[in-house]
PDB file of C-alpha atoms in Angstrom:
ATOM      1  CA  UNK A   1    -113.261 205.204 -78.791  1.00 52.00           C
ATOM      2  CA  UNK A   2    -115.335 202.006 -78.480  1.00 60.00           C
ATOM      3  CA  UNK A   3    -114.332 199.510 -81.177  1.00 62.00           C
ATOM      4  CA  UNK A   4    -116.190 196.423 -82.427  1.00 61.00           C
ATOM      5  CA  UNK A   5    -115.247 193.224 -80.641  1.00 83.00           C
ATOM      6  CA  UNK A   6    -115.626 189.804 -82.274  1.00 87.00           C
ATOM      7  CA  UNK A   7    -115.500 186.367 -80.650  1.00 89.00           C
ATOM      8  CA  UNK A   8    -112.031 185.940 -82.179  1.00 89.00           C
ATOM      9  CA  UNK A   9    -110.983 189.204 -80.509  1.00 88.00           C
ATOM     10  CA  UNK A  10    -112.107 187.749 -77.191  1.00 84.00           C
ATOM     11  CA  UNK A  11    -109.992 184.628 -77.770  1.00 85.00           C
ATOM     12  CA  UNK A  12    -106.952 186.786 -78.484  1.00 85.00           C
ATOM     13  CA  UNK A  13    -107.608 188.813 -75.315  1.00 82.00           C
ATOM     14  CA  UNK A  14    -107.739 185.597 -73.297  1.00 80.00           C
ATOM     15  CA  UNK A  15    -104.552 184.315 -75.010  1.00 82.00           C
ATOM     16  CA  UNK A  16    -106.505 181.378 -76.436  1.00 83.00           C
ATOM     17  CA  UNK A  17    -105.399 179.949 -79.810  1.00 81.00           C
ATOM     18  CA  UNK A  18    -107.590 180.844 -82.777  1.00 78.00           C
ATOM     19  CA  UNK A  19    -106.861 180.289 -86.469  1.00 73.00           C
ATOM     20  CA  UNK A  20    -110.060 181.426 -88.166  1.00 78.00           C
ATOM     21  CA  UNK A  21    -113.213 183.443 -87.688  1.00 83.00           C
ATOM     22  CA  UNK A  22    -115.280 182.101 -84.788  1.00 91.00           C
ATOM     23  CA  UNK A  23    -119.073 182.145 -85.030  1.00 91.00           C
ATOM     24  CA  UNK A  24    -119.866 180.061 -81.959  1.00 96.00           C
ATOM     25  CA  UNK A  25    -118.294 179.193 -78.630  1.00 95.00           C
ATOM     26  CA  UNK A  26    -119.273 178.166 -75.103  1.00 97.00           C
ATOM     27  CA  UNK A  27    -116.928 178.853 -72.199  1.00 95.00           C
ATOM     28  CA  UNK A  28    -116.832 178.371 -68.441  1.00 95.00           C
ATOM     29  CA  UNK A  29    -116.764 181.822 -66.851  1.00 95.00           C
ATOM     30  CA  UNK A  30    -114.572 180.758 -63.879  1.00 94.00           C
ATOM     31  CA  UNK A  31    -112.082 179.228 -66.349  1.00 93.00           C
ATOM     32  CA  UNK A  32    -111.613 182.445 -68.317  1.00 91.00           C
ATOM     33  CA  UNK A  33    -111.753 184.754 -65.276  1.00 92.00           C
ATOM     34  CA  UNK A  34    -109.565 183.081 -62.676  1.00 90.00           C
ATOM     35  CA  UNK A  35    -108.967 186.227 -60.652  1.00 92.00           C
ATOM     36  CA  UNK A  36    -112.076 187.488 -58.848  1.00 94.00           C
ATOM     37  CA  UNK A  37    -113.266 190.195 -58.441  1.00 95.00           C
ATOM     38  CA  UNK A  38    -112.960 191.037 -62.139  1.00 94.00           C
ATOM     39  CA  UNK A  39    -113.910 194.145 -64.113  1.00 94.00           C
ATOM     40  CA  UNK A  40    -114.091 193.862 -67.904  1.00 91.00           C
ATOM     41  CA  UNK A  41    -113.085 196.559 -70.401  1.00 88.00           C
ATOM     42  CA  UNK A  42    -115.842 198.522 -72.119  1.00 89.00           C
ATOM     43  CA  UNK A  43    -116.517 197.166 -75.604  1.00 85.00           C
ATOM     44  CA  UNK A  44    -119.086 196.878 -78.371  1.00 80.00           C
ATOM     45  CA  UNK A  45    -119.572 193.164 -78.970  1.00 84.00           C
ATOM     46  CA  UNK A  46    -120.530 191.982 -82.449  1.00 82.00           C
ATOM     47  CA  UNK A  47    -122.153 188.784 -81.191  1.00 89.00           C
ATOM     48  CA  UNK A  48    -124.974 187.491 -79.011  1.00 90.00           C
ATOM     49  CA  UNK A  49    -124.197 186.364 -75.464  1.00 93.00           C
ATOM     50  CA  UNK A  50    -126.194 183.980 -73.268  1.00 94.00           C
ATOM     51  CA  UNK A  51    -124.884 183.806 -69.705  1.00 96.00           C
ATOM     52  CA  UNK A  52    -126.067 181.126 -67.279  1.00 97.00           C
ATOM     53  CA  UNK A  53    -124.943 181.775 -63.701  1.00 97.00           C
ATOM     54  CA  UNK A  54    -125.504 178.908 -61.287  1.00 97.00           C
ATOM     55  CA  UNK A  55    -123.483 180.409 -58.453  1.00 97.00           C
ATOM     56  CA  UNK A  56    -122.063 183.894 -58.705  1.00 96.00           C
ATOM     57  CA  UNK A  57    -122.858 187.596 -58.583  1.00 97.00           C
ATOM     58  CA  UNK A  58    -121.987 190.841 -60.276  1.00 96.00           C
ATOM     59  CA  UNK A  59    -123.289 193.643 -62.491  1.00 96.00           C
ATOM     60  CA  UNK A  60    -123.880 193.832 -66.241  1.00 94.00           C
ATOM     61  CA  UNK A  61    -123.531 197.320 -67.754  1.00 91.00           C
ATOM     62  CA  UNK A  62    -125.424 197.832 -71.019  1.00 84.00           C
ATOM     63  CA  UNK A  63    -125.224 201.344 -72.471  1.00 73.00           C
ATOM     64  CA  UNK A  64    -126.523 203.497 -69.577  1.00 74.00           C
ATOM     65  CA  UNK A  65    -128.138 200.634 -67.644  1.00 82.00           C
ATOM     66  CA  UNK A  66    -126.812 198.576 -64.740  1.00 90.00           C
ATOM     67  CA  UNK A  67    -128.233 195.092 -64.124  1.00 92.00           C
ATOM     68  CA  UNK A  68    -127.185 193.275 -60.929  1.00 96.00           C
ATOM     69  CA  UNK A  69    -127.336 189.477 -61.122  1.00 96.00           C
ATOM     70  CA  UNK A  70    -126.981 186.565 -58.741  1.00 96.00           C
ATOM     71  CA  UNK A  71    -127.402 182.798 -58.412  1.00 97.00           C
ATOM     72  CA  UNK A  72    -129.633 180.877 -60.837  1.00 96.00           C
ATOM     73  CA  UNK A  73    -129.883 183.700 -63.378  1.00 95.00           C
ATOM     74  CA  UNK A  74    -129.907 183.758 -67.150  1.00 93.00           C
ATOM     75  CA  UNK A  75    -129.074 186.826 -69.200  1.00 91.00           C
ATOM     76  CA  UNK A  76    -128.530 187.681 -72.859  1.00 87.00           C
ATOM     77  CA  UNK A  77    -127.345 190.650 -74.853  1.00 86.00           C
ATOM     78  CA  UNK A  78    -127.495 191.301 -78.580  1.00 81.00           C
ATOM     79  CA  UNK A  79    -124.830 192.820 -80.865  1.00 79.00           C
ATOM     80  CA  UNK A  80    -124.103 196.512 -81.187  1.00 69.00           C
ATOM     81  CA  UNK A  81    -124.355 197.735 -77.598  1.00 72.00           C
ATOM     82  CA  UNK A  82    -121.650 199.311 -75.496  1.00 78.00           C
ATOM     83  CA  UNK A  83    -121.236 196.889 -72.637  1.00 86.00           C
ATOM     84  CA  UNK A  84    -119.067 195.753 -69.755  1.00 91.00           C
ATOM     85  CA  UNK A  85    -119.468 193.664 -66.630  1.00 93.00           C
ATOM     86  CA  UNK A  86    -118.138 193.174 -63.128  1.00 96.00           C
ATOM     87  CA  UNK A  87    -117.838 189.837 -61.360  1.00 96.00           C
ATOM     88  CA  UNK A  88    -117.966 189.905 -57.569  1.00 97.00           C
ATOM     89  CA  UNK A  89    -117.980 186.106 -57.339  1.00 96.00           C
ATOM     90  CA  UNK A  90    -118.077 183.375 -59.985  1.00 94.00           C
ATOM     91  CA  UNK A  91    -118.039 179.769 -58.805  1.00 95.00           C
ATOM     92  CA  UNK A  92    -120.109 178.209 -61.578  1.00 96.00           C
ATOM     93  CA  UNK A  93    -121.292 179.937 -64.763  1.00 97.00           C
ATOM     94  CA  UNK A  94    -121.247 179.393 -68.517  1.00 97.00           C
ATOM     95  CA  UNK A  95    -121.416 181.786 -71.438  1.00 96.00           C
ATOM     96  CA  UNK A  96    -122.527 181.036 -74.982  1.00 97.00           C
ATOM     97  CA  UNK A  97    -121.407 183.481 -77.669  1.00 95.00           C
ATOM     98  CA  UNK A  98    -122.636 183.221 -81.242  1.00 94.00           C
ATOM     99  CA  UNK A  99    -122.979 185.421 -84.284  1.00 90.00           C
ATOM    100  CA  UNK A 100    -125.959 186.301 -86.429  1.00 83.00           C
ATOM    101  CA  UNK A 101    -124.366 184.226 -89.186  1.00 84.00           C
ATOM    102  CA  UNK A 102    -124.387 181.111 -86.989  1.00 91.00           C
ATOM    103  CA  UNK A 103    -128.026 181.705 -86.006  1.00 90.00           C
ATOM    104  CA  UNK A 104    -129.206 182.101 -89.587  1.00 81.00           C
ATOM    105  CA  UNK A 105    -127.178 179.192 -90.986  1.00 84.00           C
ATOM    106  CA  UNK A 106    -127.698 176.649 -88.206  1.00 91.00           C
ATOM    107  CA  UNK A 107    -130.755 177.663 -86.160  1.00 91.00           C
ATOM    108  CA  UNK A 108    -133.386 179.432 -88.287  1.00 81.00           C
ATOM    109  CA  UNK A 109    -132.967 181.382 -91.540  1.00 71.00           C
ATOM    110  CA  UNK A 110    -135.565 183.938 -90.409  1.00 72.00           C
ATOM    111  CA  UNK A 111    -134.287 184.086 -86.871  1.00 79.00           C
ATOM    112  CA  UNK A 112    -135.724 187.503 -85.981  1.00 72.00           C
ATOM    113  CA  UNK A 113    -139.211 186.681 -87.207  1.00 71.00           C
ATOM    114  CA  UNK A 114    -139.295 183.544 -85.089  1.00 77.00           C
ATOM    115  CA  UNK A 115    -137.566 185.097 -82.073  1.00 80.00           C
ATOM    116  CA  UNK A 116    -138.139 188.877 -82.104  1.00 72.00           C
ATOM    117  CA  UNK A 117    -136.821 189.191 -78.554  1.00 74.00           C
ATOM    118  CA  UNK A 118    -133.318 188.775 -80.013  1.00 79.00           C
ATOM    119  CA  UNK A 119    -133.708 192.366 -81.228  1.00 68.00           C
ATOM    120  CA  UNK A 120    -134.808 193.655 -77.837  1.00 63.00           C
ATOM    121  CA  UNK A 121    -132.980 196.567 -76.323  1.00 56.00           C
ATOM    122  CA  UNK A 122    -133.394 196.294 -72.556  1.00 65.00           C
ATOM    123  CA  UNK A 123    -133.494 192.837 -71.020  1.00 73.00           C
ATOM    124  CA  UNK A 124    -132.658 192.486 -67.309  1.00 81.00           C
ATOM    125  CA  UNK A 125    -131.231 189.181 -66.004  1.00 88.00           C
ATOM    126  CA  UNK A 126    -133.978 186.670 -65.270  1.00 86.00           C
ATOM    127  CA  UNK A 127    -133.945 184.664 -62.037  1.00 89.00           C
ATOM    128  CA  UNK A 128    -135.126 181.060 -62.208  1.00 90.00           C
ATOM    129  CA  UNK A 129    -136.521 178.611 -59.692  1.00 91.00           C
ATOM    130  CA  UNK A 130    -134.304 175.621 -58.929  1.00 93.00           C
ATOM    131  CA  UNK A 131    -136.367 173.356 -61.204  1.00 92.00           C
ATOM    132  CA  UNK A 132    -136.444 175.878 -64.075  1.00 91.00           C
ATOM    133  CA  UNK A 133    -132.737 176.553 -63.806  1.00 94.00           C
ATOM    134  CA  UNK A 134    -131.945 172.835 -63.916  1.00 96.00           C
ATOM    135  CA  UNK A 135    -133.472 172.574 -67.395  1.00 94.00           C
ATOM    136  CA  UNK A 136    -131.304 175.404 -68.707  1.00 96.00           C
ATOM    137  CA  UNK A 137    -128.232 173.964 -66.984  1.00 97.00           C
ATOM    138  CA  UNK A 138    -128.715 170.543 -68.595  1.00 97.00           C
ATOM    139  CA  UNK A 139    -129.109 172.194 -71.996  1.00 97.00           C
ATOM    140  CA  UNK A 140    -125.973 174.306 -71.584  1.00 97.00           C
ATOM    141  CA  UNK A 141    -124.035 171.235 -70.470  1.00 97.00           C
ATOM    142  CA  UNK A 142    -125.176 169.254 -73.509  1.00 97.00           C
ATOM    143  CA  UNK A 143    -124.230 172.123 -75.831  1.00 97.00           C
ATOM    144  CA  UNK A 144    -120.813 172.244 -74.176  1.00 97.00           C
ATOM    145  CA  UNK A 145    -120.408 168.478 -74.673  1.00 96.00           C
ATOM    146  CA  UNK A 146    -121.277 168.691 -78.375  1.00 96.00           C
ATOM    147  CA  UNK A 147    -119.005 171.700 -78.864  1.00 96.00           C
ATOM    148  CA  UNK A 148    -116.034 169.644 -77.688  1.00 93.00           C
ATOM    149  CA  UNK A 149    -116.851 166.828 -80.125  1.00 92.00           C
ATOM    150  CA  UNK A 150    -115.359 166.741 -83.614  1.00 89.00           C
ATOM    151  CA  UNK A 151    -118.461 165.633 -85.506  1.00 90.00           C
ATOM    152  CA  UNK A 152    -118.953 166.937 -89.040  1.00 89.00           C
ATOM    153  CA  UNK A 153    -122.538 167.662 -87.958  1.00 92.00           C
ATOM    154  CA  UNK A 154    -121.446 169.618 -84.879  1.00 94.00           C
ATOM    155  CA  UNK A 155    -122.799 173.009 -85.934  1.00 94.00           C
ATOM    156  CA  UNK A 156    -126.177 171.592 -86.947  1.00 93.00           C
ATOM    157  CA  UNK A 157    -126.460 169.615 -83.711  1.00 96.00           C
ATOM    158  CA  UNK A 158    -125.578 172.684 -81.655  1.00 97.00           C
ATOM    159  CA  UNK A 159    -127.913 174.778 -83.817  1.00 96.00           C
ATOM    160  CA  UNK A 160    -130.832 172.530 -82.922  1.00 96.00           C
ATOM    161  CA  UNK A 161    -129.960 172.799 -79.243  1.00 97.00           C
ATOM    162  CA  UNK A 162    -129.792 176.591 -79.508  1.00 96.00           C
ATOM    163  CA  UNK A 163    -133.247 176.425 -81.100  1.00 95.00           C
ATOM    164  CA  UNK A 164    -134.487 174.581 -77.996  1.00 95.00           C
ATOM    165  CA  UNK A 165    -132.796 177.169 -75.777  1.00 94.00           C
ATOM    166  CA  UNK A 166    -134.496 180.034 -77.633  1.00 92.00           C
ATOM    167  CA  UNK A 167    -137.861 178.283 -77.483  1.00 91.00           C
ATOM    168  CA  UNK A 168    -137.509 177.820 -73.726  1.00 90.00           C
ATOM    169  CA  UNK A 169    -136.591 181.476 -73.265  1.00 87.00           C
ATOM    170  CA  UNK A 170    -139.550 182.483 -75.412  1.00 82.00           C
ATOM    171  CA  UNK A 171    -141.877 180.180 -73.453  1.00 83.00           C
ATOM    172  CA  UNK A 172    -140.595 180.763 -69.941  1.00 79.00           C
ATOM    173  CA  UNK A 173    -140.030 184.431 -69.365  1.00 72.00           C
ATOM    174  CA  UNK A 174    -140.389 186.547 -72.470  1.00 66.00           C
ATOM    175  CA  UNK A 175    -144.140 186.939 -71.869  1.00 60.00           C
ATOM    176  CA  UNK A 176    -143.322 189.002 -68.763  1.00 59.00           C
ATOM    177  CA  UNK A 177    -141.170 191.510 -70.623  1.00 55.00           C
ATOM    178  CA  UNK A 178    -142.286 195.103 -70.062  1.00 55.00           C
ATOM    179  CA  UNK A 179    -142.817 196.798 -73.462  1.00 49.00           C
ATOM    180  CA  UNK A 180    -143.329 200.245 -71.905  1.00 49.00           C
ATOM    181  CA  UNK A 181    -139.636 200.618 -71.088  1.00 56.00           C
ATOM    182  CA  UNK A 182    -138.820 199.532 -74.609  1.00 57.00           C
ATOM    183  CA  UNK A 183    -141.377 201.939 -76.061  1.00 56.00           C
ATOM    184  CA  UNK A 184    -139.913 204.964 -74.302  1.00 70.00           C
ATOM    185  CA  UNK A 185    -136.422 204.029 -75.365  1.00 71.00           C
ATOM    186  CA  UNK A 186    -137.554 203.340 -78.915  1.00 74.00           C
ATOM    187  CA  UNK A 187    -139.059 206.819 -79.186  1.00 74.00           C
ATOM    188  CA  UNK A 188    -135.666 208.281 -78.343  1.00 81.00           C
ATOM    189  CA  UNK A 189    -134.027 206.027 -80.942  1.00 85.00           C
ATOM    190  CA  UNK A 190    -136.412 207.273 -83.657  1.00 83.00           C
ATOM    191  CA  UNK A 191    -135.757 210.890 -82.692  1.00 78.00           C
ATOM    192  CA  UNK A 192    -131.982 210.373 -82.719  1.00 85.00           C
ATOM    193  CA  UNK A 193    -132.125 208.564 -86.074  1.00 87.00           C
ATOM    194  CA  UNK A 194    -134.102 211.390 -87.672  1.00 83.00           C
ATOM    195  CA  UNK A 195    -131.622 213.935 -86.356  1.00 81.00           C
ATOM    196  CA  UNK A 196    -128.645 212.007 -87.759  1.00 86.00           C
ATOM    197  CA  UNK A 197    -130.406 211.463 -91.102  1.00 85.00           C
ATOM    198  CA  UNK A 198    -131.184 215.161 -91.483  1.00 79.00           C
ATOM    199  CA  UNK A 199    -127.680 216.156 -90.445  1.00 82.00           C
ATOM    200  CA  UNK A 200    -126.122 213.919 -93.102  1.00 81.00           C
ATOM    201  CA  UNK A 201    -128.234 215.364 -95.912  1.00 81.00           C
ATOM    202  CA  UNK A 202    -127.987 218.987 -94.746  1.00 78.00           C
ATOM    203  CA  UNK A 203    -124.210 218.667 -94.791  1.00 77.00           C
ATOM    204  CA  UNK A 204    -124.362 217.293 -98.328  1.00 76.00           C
ATOM    205  CA  UNK A 205    -126.635 220.088 -99.545  1.00 74.00           C
ATOM    206  CA  UNK A 206    -124.450 222.711 -97.907  1.00 74.00           C
ATOM    207  CA  UNK A 207    -121.040 221.481 -99.008  1.00 68.00           C
ATOM    208  CA  UNK A 208    -122.027 219.666-102.214  1.00 66.00           C
ATOM    209  CA  UNK A 209    -118.900 217.541-101.985  1.00 65.00           C
ATOM    210  CA  UNK A 210    -117.847 214.197-100.571  1.00 64.00           C
ATOM    211  CA  UNK A 211    -120.079 211.170-100.660  1.00 67.00           C
ATOM    212  CA  UNK A 212    -122.920 210.493 -98.277  1.00 72.00           C
ATOM    213  CA  UNK A 213    -123.056 207.168 -96.412  1.00 73.00           C
ATOM    214  CA  UNK A 214    -126.501 205.677 -96.904  1.00 76.00           C
ATOM    215  CA  UNK A 215    -125.872 202.139 -95.661  1.00 80.00           C
ATOM    216  CA  UNK A 216    -128.007 200.881 -92.797  1.00 84.00           C
ATOM    217  CA  UNK A 217    -124.821 199.860 -90.980  1.00 85.00           C
ATOM    218  CA  UNK A 218    -123.620 203.478 -90.912  1.00 86.00           C
ATOM    219  CA  UNK A 219    -126.734 204.787 -89.170  1.00 88.00           C
ATOM    220  CA  UNK A 220    -126.847 201.830 -86.785  1.00 88.00           C
ATOM    221  CA  UNK A 221    -123.230 202.418 -85.752  1.00 86.00           C
ATOM    222  CA  UNK A 222    -123.972 206.065 -85.019  1.00 87.00           C
ATOM    223  CA  UNK A 223    -126.585 204.885 -82.515  1.00 88.00           C
ATOM    224  CA  UNK A 224    -124.619 201.874 -81.213  1.00 85.00           C
ATOM    225  CA  UNK A 225    -127.378 199.551 -82.399  1.00 86.00           C
ATOM    226  CA  UNK A 226    -127.689 196.426 -84.506  1.00 86.00           C
ATOM    227  CA  UNK A 227    -129.047 197.343 -88.002  1.00 88.00           C
ATOM    228  CA  UNK A 228    -131.864 194.791 -87.656  1.00 87.00           C
ATOM    229  CA  UNK A 229    -132.901 196.265 -84.336  1.00 87.00           C
ATOM    230  CA  UNK A 230    -132.880 199.841 -85.680  1.00 89.00           C
ATOM    231  CA  UNK A 231    -134.994 198.692 -88.619  1.00 89.00           C
ATOM    232  CA  UNK A 232    -137.465 196.928 -86.297  1.00 86.00           C
ATOM    233  CA  UNK A 233    -137.801 200.032 -84.088  1.00 85.00           C
ATOM    234  CA  UNK A 234    -138.434 202.343 -87.048  1.00 85.00           C
ATOM    235  CA  UNK A 235    -140.969 199.954 -88.550  1.00 82.00           C
ATOM    236  CA  UNK A 236    -142.775 199.605 -85.214  1.00 73.00           C
ATOM    237  CA  UNK A 237    -142.813 203.293 -84.302  1.00 71.00           C
ATOM    238  CA  UNK A 238    -143.206 204.949 -87.738  1.00 73.00           C
ATOM    239  CA  UNK A 239    -144.535 202.248 -90.047  1.00 72.00           C
ATOM    240  CA  UNK A 240    -141.551 202.794 -92.332  1.00 80.00           C
ATOM    241  CA  UNK A 241    -138.418 200.697 -92.591  1.00 87.00           C
ATOM    242  CA  UNK A 242    -134.873 202.028 -92.403  1.00 90.00           C
ATOM    243  CA  UNK A 243    -134.592 201.583 -96.160  1.00 89.00           C
ATOM    244  CA  UNK A 244    -137.809 203.590 -96.675  1.00 88.00           C
ATOM    245  CA  UNK A 245    -136.498 206.482 -94.589  1.00 87.00           C
ATOM    246  CA  UNK A 246    -133.195 206.580 -96.448  1.00 89.00           C
ATOM    247  CA  UNK A 247    -134.833 206.258 -99.880  1.00 90.00           C
ATOM    248  CA  UNK A 248    -137.383 209.013 -99.271  1.00 85.00           C
ATOM    249  CA  UNK A 249    -134.754 211.413 -97.940  1.00 85.00           C
ATOM    250  CA  UNK A 250    -132.456 210.560-100.857  1.00 89.00           C
ATOM    251  CA  UNK A 251    -135.256 211.273-103.312  1.00 87.00           C
ATOM    252  CA  UNK A 252    -136.059 214.638-101.725  1.00 81.00           C
ATOM    253  CA  UNK A 253    -132.395 215.649-101.757  1.00 85.00           C
ATOM    254  CA  UNK A 254    -131.870 214.512-105.340  1.00 89.00           C
ATOM    255  CA  UNK A 255    -134.790 216.666-106.489  1.00 87.00           C
ATOM    256  CA  UNK A 256    -133.281 219.671-104.741  1.00 83.00           C
ATOM    257  CA  UNK A 257    -129.874 219.066-106.316  1.00 87.00           C
ATOM    258  CA  UNK A 258    -131.363 218.623-109.786  1.00 90.00           C
ATOM    259  CA  UNK A 259    -133.334 221.869-109.581  1.00 85.00           C
ATOM    260  CA  UNK A 260    -131.172 224.147-107.442  1.00 81.00           C
ATOM    261  CA  UNK A 261    -127.646 223.240-108.534  1.00 83.00           C
ATOM    262  CA  UNK A 262    -125.626 223.075-111.701  1.00 85.00           C
ATOM    263  CA  UNK A 263    -124.071 219.740-110.770  1.00 88.00           C
ATOM    264  CA  UNK A 264    -123.980 217.111-113.479  1.00 90.00           C
ATOM    265  CA  UNK A 265    -125.971 213.902-113.181  1.00 91.00           C
ATOM    266  CA  UNK A 266    -122.719 212.053-112.569  1.00 90.00           C
ATOM    267  CA  UNK A 267    -121.740 214.422-109.748  1.00 89.00           C
ATOM    268  CA  UNK A 268    -125.164 214.128-108.103  1.00 90.00           C
ATOM    269  CA  UNK A 269    -125.043 210.351-108.368  1.00 89.00           C
ATOM    270  CA  UNK A 270    -121.676 210.276-106.654  1.00 87.00           C
ATOM    271  CA  UNK A 271    -122.793 212.647-103.877  1.00 87.00           C
ATOM    272  CA  UNK A 272    -125.735 210.375-103.115  1.00 87.00           C
ATOM    273  CA  UNK A 273    -123.553 207.308-102.840  1.00 83.00           C
ATOM    274  CA  UNK A 274    -124.210 205.689-106.237  1.00 87.00           C
ATOM    275  CA  UNK A 275    -121.246 204.124-108.013  1.00 83.00           C
ATOM    276  CA  UNK A 276    -122.855 204.620-111.438  1.00 87.00           C
ATOM    277  CA  UNK A 277    -125.260 207.305-112.755  1.00 89.00           C
ATOM    278  CA  UNK A 278    -127.398 204.539-114.261  1.00 92.00           C
ATOM    279  CA  UNK A 279    -128.088 203.158-110.781  1.00 91.00           C
ATOM    280  CA  UNK A 280    -129.224 206.567-109.570  1.00 91.00           C
ATOM    281  CA  UNK A 281    -131.348 207.094-112.694  1.00 93.00           C
ATOM    282  CA  UNK A 282    -133.062 203.761-112.139  1.00 93.00           C
ATOM    283  CA  UNK A 283    -133.828 204.650-108.509  1.00 92.00           C
ATOM    284  CA  UNK A 284    -135.128 208.113-109.434  1.00 92.00           C
ATOM    285  CA  UNK A 285    -137.365 206.928-112.267  1.00 93.00           C
ATOM    286  CA  UNK A 286    -138.793 204.130-110.132  1.00 91.00           C
ATOM    287  CA  UNK A 287    -139.952 206.690-107.573  1.00 89.00           C
ATOM    288  CA  UNK A 288    -141.008 209.593-109.829  1.00 89.00           C
ATOM    289  CA  UNK A 289    -141.761 208.020-113.245  1.00 91.00           C
ATOM    290  CA  UNK A 290    -139.335 210.591-114.679  1.00 90.00           C
ATOM    291  CA  UNK A 291    -135.668 210.367-115.502  1.00 93.00           C
ATOM    292  CA  UNK A 292    -133.391 212.770-113.584  1.00 91.00           C
ATOM    293  CA  UNK A 293    -132.785 214.725-116.795  1.00 92.00           C
ATOM    294  CA  UNK A 294    -136.517 214.830-117.530  1.00 91.00           C
ATOM    295  CA  UNK A 295    -137.262 216.060-113.999  1.00 90.00           C
ATOM    296  CA  UNK A 296    -134.556 218.740-114.219  1.00 90.00           C
ATOM    297  CA  UNK A 297    -135.775 219.948-117.600  1.00 89.00           C
ATOM    298  CA  UNK A 298    -139.395 220.096-116.470  1.00 86.00           C
ATOM    299  CA  UNK A 299    -138.595 222.078-113.326  1.00 82.00           C
ATOM    300  CA  UNK A 300    -135.931 224.363-114.761  1.00 73.00           C
ATOM    301  CA  UNK A 301    -138.391 225.699-117.313  1.00 55.00           C
ATOM    302  CA  UNK A 302    -141.008 226.546-114.670  1.00 51.00           C
TER     303      UNK A 302
END
């Protein structure tokens, strides 16, 4: 079973001291992987990674994809994917790891609107010219310098540097990203999501017990995706958000339960994941202009 892996988990794996939750770090790859070649375990990271390789080679494995990389390359992955990597050589490389919380608090509060590529699914390593790479290297080095300082403004200073890094990525090579690969993959994501959604509600209608999980996180985990990415894919491909899909399917199922079962309003509310019947009633009336009891009475008499 693939389990979530935080930055703190990584520190524990590397036998590095950690006393609290870590939302940002920058490390030298040769320092943390002293024995080369190296093959990492398979994990599902809950953080973003930006890897700058000045001199080294290996393969990044992301879900079912393999991405070879070499000298003067830059690569990033977003949270939620099953990933691993192999290092064939690693003489000089740095890795930045940061959470969504750090991005939103210290970089940009609407980070995905400003940098939608952070939600991208398939991003191969990007090779840079010597001059282009030098700019990224200087930026990484400055971030590393600030990270080692003990300034009370450290996170904000680093946040502004990460903003520059993201702007350079956006400017330099995101324009060449191939959306066709993404589009094909996104179609499969939509199909898989619909199948999981239907399966959840069919099970509920059949068994009429338990409590359905309607949180975005639940569906995203089933697909090994970040909730924000799943939402962006659904919105792009269907015009409806993840919340819209869940709400509409919940409404359809609630109507069926009200008409075709003898379950009480409280029992139906619980089945659909509501802690209180009043919450369910509010949702139902907002979408039908009728209370659940009014809808049941109107349809039972037909």
